[in-house]
PDB file of C-alpha atoms in Angstrom:
ATOM      1  CA  MET Y 690      23.823   6.024  -0.207  1.00  0.00           C
ATOM      2  CA  GLY Y 691      24.376   7.833  -3.564  1.00  0.00           C
ATOM      3  CA  TYR Y 692      21.662   8.815  -6.713  1.00  0.00           C
ATOM      4  CA  PHE Y 693      23.985   8.461  -9.924  1.00  0.00           C
ATOM      5  CA  ARG Y 694      25.576   5.160  -8.412  1.00  0.00           C
ATOM      6  CA  PRO Y 695      23.341   4.092  -6.051  1.00  0.00           C
ATOM      7  CA  ALA Y 696      25.124   1.732  -3.326  1.00  0.00           C
ATOM      8  CA  ILE Y 697      23.602  -0.123  -0.149  1.00  0.00           C
ATOM      9  CA  LEU Y 698      25.755  -0.353   2.657  1.00  0.00           C
ATOM     10  CA  LEU Y 699      25.173  -3.407   4.681  1.00  0.00           C
ATOM     11  CA  PRO Y 700      27.241  -4.167   7.980  1.00  0.00           C
ATOM     12  CA  VAL Y 701      29.185  -7.433   7.725  1.00  0.00           C
ATOM     13  CA  SER Y 702      27.379  -8.423  11.327  1.00  0.00           C
ATOM     14  CA  LEU Y 703      23.895  -8.388   9.295  1.00  0.00           C
ATOM     15  CA  VAL Y 704      25.112 -10.209   6.171  1.00  0.00           C
ATOM     16  CA  THR Y 705      26.655 -13.332   8.324  1.00  0.00           C
ATOM     17  CA  SER Y 706      23.854 -13.626  11.107  1.00  0.00           C
ATOM     18  CA  ILE Y 707      20.761 -14.152   9.031  1.00  0.00           C
ATOM     19  CA  PRO Y 708      20.181 -16.446   6.281  1.00  0.00           C
ATOM     20  CA  LEU Y 709      20.204 -16.065   2.832  1.00  0.00           C
ATOM     21  CA  VAL Y 710      16.258 -15.760   2.385  1.00  0.00           C
ATOM     22  CA  GLN Y 711      16.013 -12.879   4.652  1.00  0.00           C
ATOM     23  CA  LEU Y 712      18.978 -11.019   3.188  1.00  0.00           C
ATOM     24  CA  GLU Y 713      17.628 -11.246  -0.301  1.00  0.00           C
ATOM     25  CA  ALA Y 714      14.369  -9.688   1.297  1.00  0.00           C
ATOM     26  CA  ILE Y 715      16.253  -7.110   2.754  1.00  0.00           C
ATOM     27  CA  LEU Y 716      18.547  -6.081  -0.042  1.00  0.00           C
ATOM     28  CA  ALA Y 717      15.088  -5.955  -2.299  1.00  0.00           C
ATOM     29  CA  HIS Y 718      13.627  -3.777   0.015  1.00  0.00           C
ATOM     30  CA  GLU Y 719      16.496  -1.147  -0.183  1.00  0.00           C
ATOM     31  CA  LEU Y 720      16.447  -1.664  -4.003  1.00  0.00           C
ATOM     32  CA  ALA Y 721      12.563  -0.873  -4.285  1.00  0.00           C
ATOM     33  CA  HIS Y 722      14.018   2.064  -2.547  1.00  0.00           C
ATOM     34  CA  ILE Y 723      16.129   3.270  -5.095  1.00  0.00           C
ATOM     35  CA  ARG Y 724      14.214   2.027  -8.240  1.00  0.00           C
ATOM     36  CA  ARG Y 725      11.311   4.466  -6.528  1.00  0.00           C
ATOM     37  CA  HIS Y 726      14.058   7.226  -6.273  1.00  0.00           C
ATOM     38  CA  ASP Y 727      12.610   7.480  -2.782  1.00  0.00           C
ATOM     39  CA  PHE Y 728      16.295   9.590  -1.916  1.00  0.00           C
ATOM     40  CA  LEU Y 729      14.838  12.449  -4.268  1.00  0.00           C
ATOM     41  CA  VAL Y 730      11.197  12.577  -2.454  1.00  0.00           C
ATOM     42  CA  ASN Y 731      13.127  12.529   1.073  1.00  0.00           C
ATOM     43  CA  LEU Y 732      15.457  15.138  -0.065  1.00  0.00           C
ATOM     44  CA  TRP Y 733      12.378  17.536  -1.030  1.00  0.00           C
ATOM     45  CA  GLN Y 734      10.644  16.387   2.022  1.00  0.00           C
ATOM     46  CA  ILE Y 735      13.483  17.369   4.238  1.00  0.00           C
ATOM     47  CA  LEU Y 736      13.415  20.978   2.623  1.00  0.00           C
ATOM     48  CA  ILE Y 737       9.835  21.476   2.639  1.00  0.00           C
ATOM     49  CA  GLU Y 738      10.150  20.477   6.438  1.00  0.00           C
ATOM     50  CA  THR Y 739      12.996  22.968   7.100  1.00  0.00           C
ATOM     51  CA  LEU Y 740      11.089  25.583   5.313  1.00  0.00           C
ATOM     52  CA  PHE Y 741       7.706  25.112   7.007  1.00  0.00           C
ATOM     53  CA  PHE Y 742       9.306  23.578  10.746  1.00  0.00           C
ATOM     54  CA  TYR Y 743       6.414  25.824  12.739  1.00  0.00           C
ATOM     55  CA  HIS Y 744       3.230  24.078  11.291  1.00  0.00           C
ATOM     56  CA  PRO Y 745       2.146  20.929  12.951  1.00  0.00           C
ATOM     57  CA  ALA Y 746      -0.054  19.391  10.168  1.00  0.00           C
ATOM     58  CA  LEU Y 747       3.283  19.797   7.916  1.00  0.00           C
ATOM     59  CA  TRP Y 748       5.038  17.189  10.672  1.00  0.00           C
ATOM     60  CA  TRP Y 749       2.244  14.752  10.660  1.00  0.00           C
ATOM     61  CA  LEU Y 750       2.152  14.417   6.793  1.00  0.00           C
ATOM     62  CA  SER Y 751       5.785  14.103   6.677  1.00  0.00           C
ATOM     63  CA  HIS Y 752       5.230  11.161   9.023  1.00  0.00           C
ATOM     64  CA  ARG Y 753       2.492   9.503   6.938  1.00  0.00           C
ATOM     65  CA  ILE Y 754       4.707  10.072   4.122  1.00  0.00           C
ATOM     66  CA  ARG Y 755       7.724   8.111   5.570  1.00  0.00           C
ATOM     67  CA  VAL Y 756       5.611   4.913   6.861  1.00  0.00           C
ATOM     68  CA  GLU Y 757       3.828   5.174   3.348  1.00  0.00           C
ATOM     69  CA  ARG Y 758       7.189   4.936   1.681  1.00  0.00           C
ATOM     70  CA  GLU Y 759       7.924   1.828   3.782  1.00  0.00           C
ATOM     71  CA  LEU Y 760       4.828   0.465   3.379  1.00  0.00           C
ATOM     72  CA  CYS Y 761       5.502   0.535  -0.537  1.00  0.00           C
ATOM     73  CA  CYS Y 762       8.701  -0.892  -0.420  1.00  0.00           C
ATOM     74  CA  ASP Y 763       7.423  -3.940   2.154  1.00  0.00           C
ATOM     75  CA  ASP Y 764       4.509  -4.212  -0.683  1.00  0.00           C
ATOM     76  CA  VAL Y 765       7.130  -4.666  -3.764  1.00  0.00           C
ATOM     77  CA  VAL Y 766       9.061  -7.356  -1.631  1.00  0.00           C
ATOM     78  CA  ILE Y 767       6.311  -9.839  -1.152  1.00  0.00           C
ATOM     79  CA  GLU Y 768       5.606  -9.164  -4.460  1.00  0.00           C
ATOM     80  CA  ALA Y 769       8.762  -9.813  -5.710  1.00  0.00           C
ATOM     81  CA  LEU Y 770       9.550 -12.557  -3.517  1.00  0.00           C
ATOM     82  CA  GLY Y 771       6.124 -14.077  -2.326  1.00  0.00           C
ATOM     83  CA  ASN Y 772       7.882 -14.948   1.155  1.00  0.00           C
ATOM     84  CA  ARG Y 773       5.707 -12.749   3.564  1.00  0.00           C
ATOM     85  CA  VAL Y 774       7.162 -14.319   6.742  1.00  0.00           C
ATOM     86  CA  GLU Y 775      10.748 -14.861   6.488  1.00  0.00           C
ATOM     87  CA  TYR Y 776      10.190 -10.744   5.061  1.00  0.00           C
ATOM     88  CA  GLY Y 777       8.852 -10.390   8.884  1.00  0.00           C
ATOM     89  CA  ARG Y 778      11.331 -12.365  10.134  1.00  0.00           C
ATOM     90  CA  ALA Y 779      14.427 -10.401   8.439  1.00  0.00           C
ATOM     91  CA  LEU Y 780      12.595  -7.336   9.766  1.00  0.00           C
ATOM     92  CA  VAL Y 781      12.726  -8.647  13.176  1.00  0.00           C
ATOM     93  CA  ALA Y 782      15.924 -10.000  12.904  1.00  0.00           C
ATOM     94  CA  ILE Y 783      17.709  -6.655  12.023  1.00  0.00           C
ATOM     95  CA  ASP Y 784      15.545  -4.982  14.854  1.00  0.00           C
ATOM     96  CA  GLU Y 785      17.111  -7.997  17.421  1.00  0.00           C
ATOM     97  CA  MET Y 786      20.677  -7.152  16.230  1.00  0.00           C
ATOM     98  CA  TYR Y 787      20.426  -3.146  16.581  1.00  0.00           C
ATOM     99  CA  THR Y 788      18.553  -3.411  20.029  1.00  0.00           C
ATOM    100  CA  ARG Y 789      21.335  -5.460  21.021  1.00  0.00           C
ATOM    101  CA  GLN Y 790      23.850  -3.031  20.256  1.00  0.00           C
ATOM    102  CA  ASN Y 791      21.957  -0.088  21.183  1.00  0.00           C
ATOM    103  CA  LEU Y 792      21.782   1.302  17.600  1.00  0.00           C
ATOM    104  CA  LEU Y 793      18.706   2.427  15.597  1.00  0.00           C
ATOM    105  CA  ALA Y 794      17.788   0.346  12.761  1.00  0.00           C
ATOM    106  CA  LEU Y 795      16.985   3.269   9.881  1.00  0.00           C
ATOM    107  CA  GLY Y 796      13.661   1.770   8.497  1.00  0.00           C
ATOM    108  CA  VAL Y 797      12.639   0.528  11.810  1.00  0.00           C
ATOM    109  CA  GLY Y 798      13.391   2.899  14.315  1.00  0.00           C
ATOM    110  CA  ASP Y 799      10.172   4.688  14.934  1.00  0.00           C
ATOM    111  CA  GLY Y 800       8.121   2.275  16.695  1.00  0.00           C
ATOM    112  CA  SER Y 801       6.214   0.914  13.696  1.00  0.00           C
ATOM    113  CA  LEU Y 802       7.903  -2.256  13.551  1.00  0.00           C
ATOM    114  CA  LEU Y 803       5.182  -4.586  14.939  1.00  0.00           C
ATOM    115  CA  GLY Y 804       2.616  -2.949  12.760  1.00  0.00           C
ATOM    116  CA  ARG Y 805       4.676  -3.360   9.626  1.00  0.00           C
ATOM    117  CA  VAL Y 806       5.572  -7.099  10.339  1.00  0.00           C
ATOM    118  CA  ARG Y 807       1.673  -7.787  11.304  1.00  0.00           C
ATOM    119  CA  ARG Y 808       0.675  -6.227   8.097  1.00  0.00           C
ATOM    120  CA  ILE Y 809       3.507  -8.001   6.102  1.00  0.00           C
ATOM    121  CA  VAL Y 810       2.116 -11.615   7.550  1.00  0.00           C
ATOM    122  CA  GLY Y 811      -1.908 -10.493   6.789  1.00  0.00           C
ATOM    123  CA  LEU Y 812      -2.769  -9.320  10.551  1.00  0.00           C
ATOM    124  CA  ALA Y 813      -3.217  -6.028   9.904  1.00  0.00           C
ATOM    125  CA  PRO Y 814      -6.102  -5.810   7.283  1.00  0.00           C
ATOM    126  CA  ASP Y 815      -5.325  -2.284   5.396  1.00  0.00           C
ATOM    127  CA  ARG Y 816      -3.004   0.616   6.039  1.00  0.00           C
ATOM    128  CA  SER Y 817      -6.104   2.548   7.718  1.00  0.00           C
ATOM    129  CA  SER Y 818      -5.779   0.735  10.798  1.00  0.00           C
ATOM    130  CA  GLY Y 819      -4.257   3.440  12.828  1.00  0.00           C
ATOM    131  CA  TRP Y 820      -0.992   1.243  13.778  1.00  0.00           C
ATOM    132  CA  ALA Y 821       1.461   3.854  12.477  1.00  0.00           C
ATOM    133  CA  SER Y 822      -0.248   7.269  13.612  1.00  0.00           C
TER     134      SER Y 822
END
């Protein structure tokens, strides 16, 4: 949240319920979004979606861009921390926590969580495997 002075807002229940290694992985993922200026990319994407709302190819492309942004940040976390399994567990823990409360997690609410976790731990060989289409 915020561009000039970015801040990451975390629910207290998340901070107290997952191990420190997993929390560091989640923070690294969010910091990767900040470093990549994904906030600005998302604003431009929303503007273009608003202007060309009627074009189905734009919606497909927009979805692909969002998925790729998440995958790029996943790659940054894996490279920085080197712990694929704990990062995958952190994503699953967040999904379980928010599913129990009937809320949607922002980064994993599109149904691609299983594909992301499989890719993180090395079970999905590349981005063209078709899991996120």
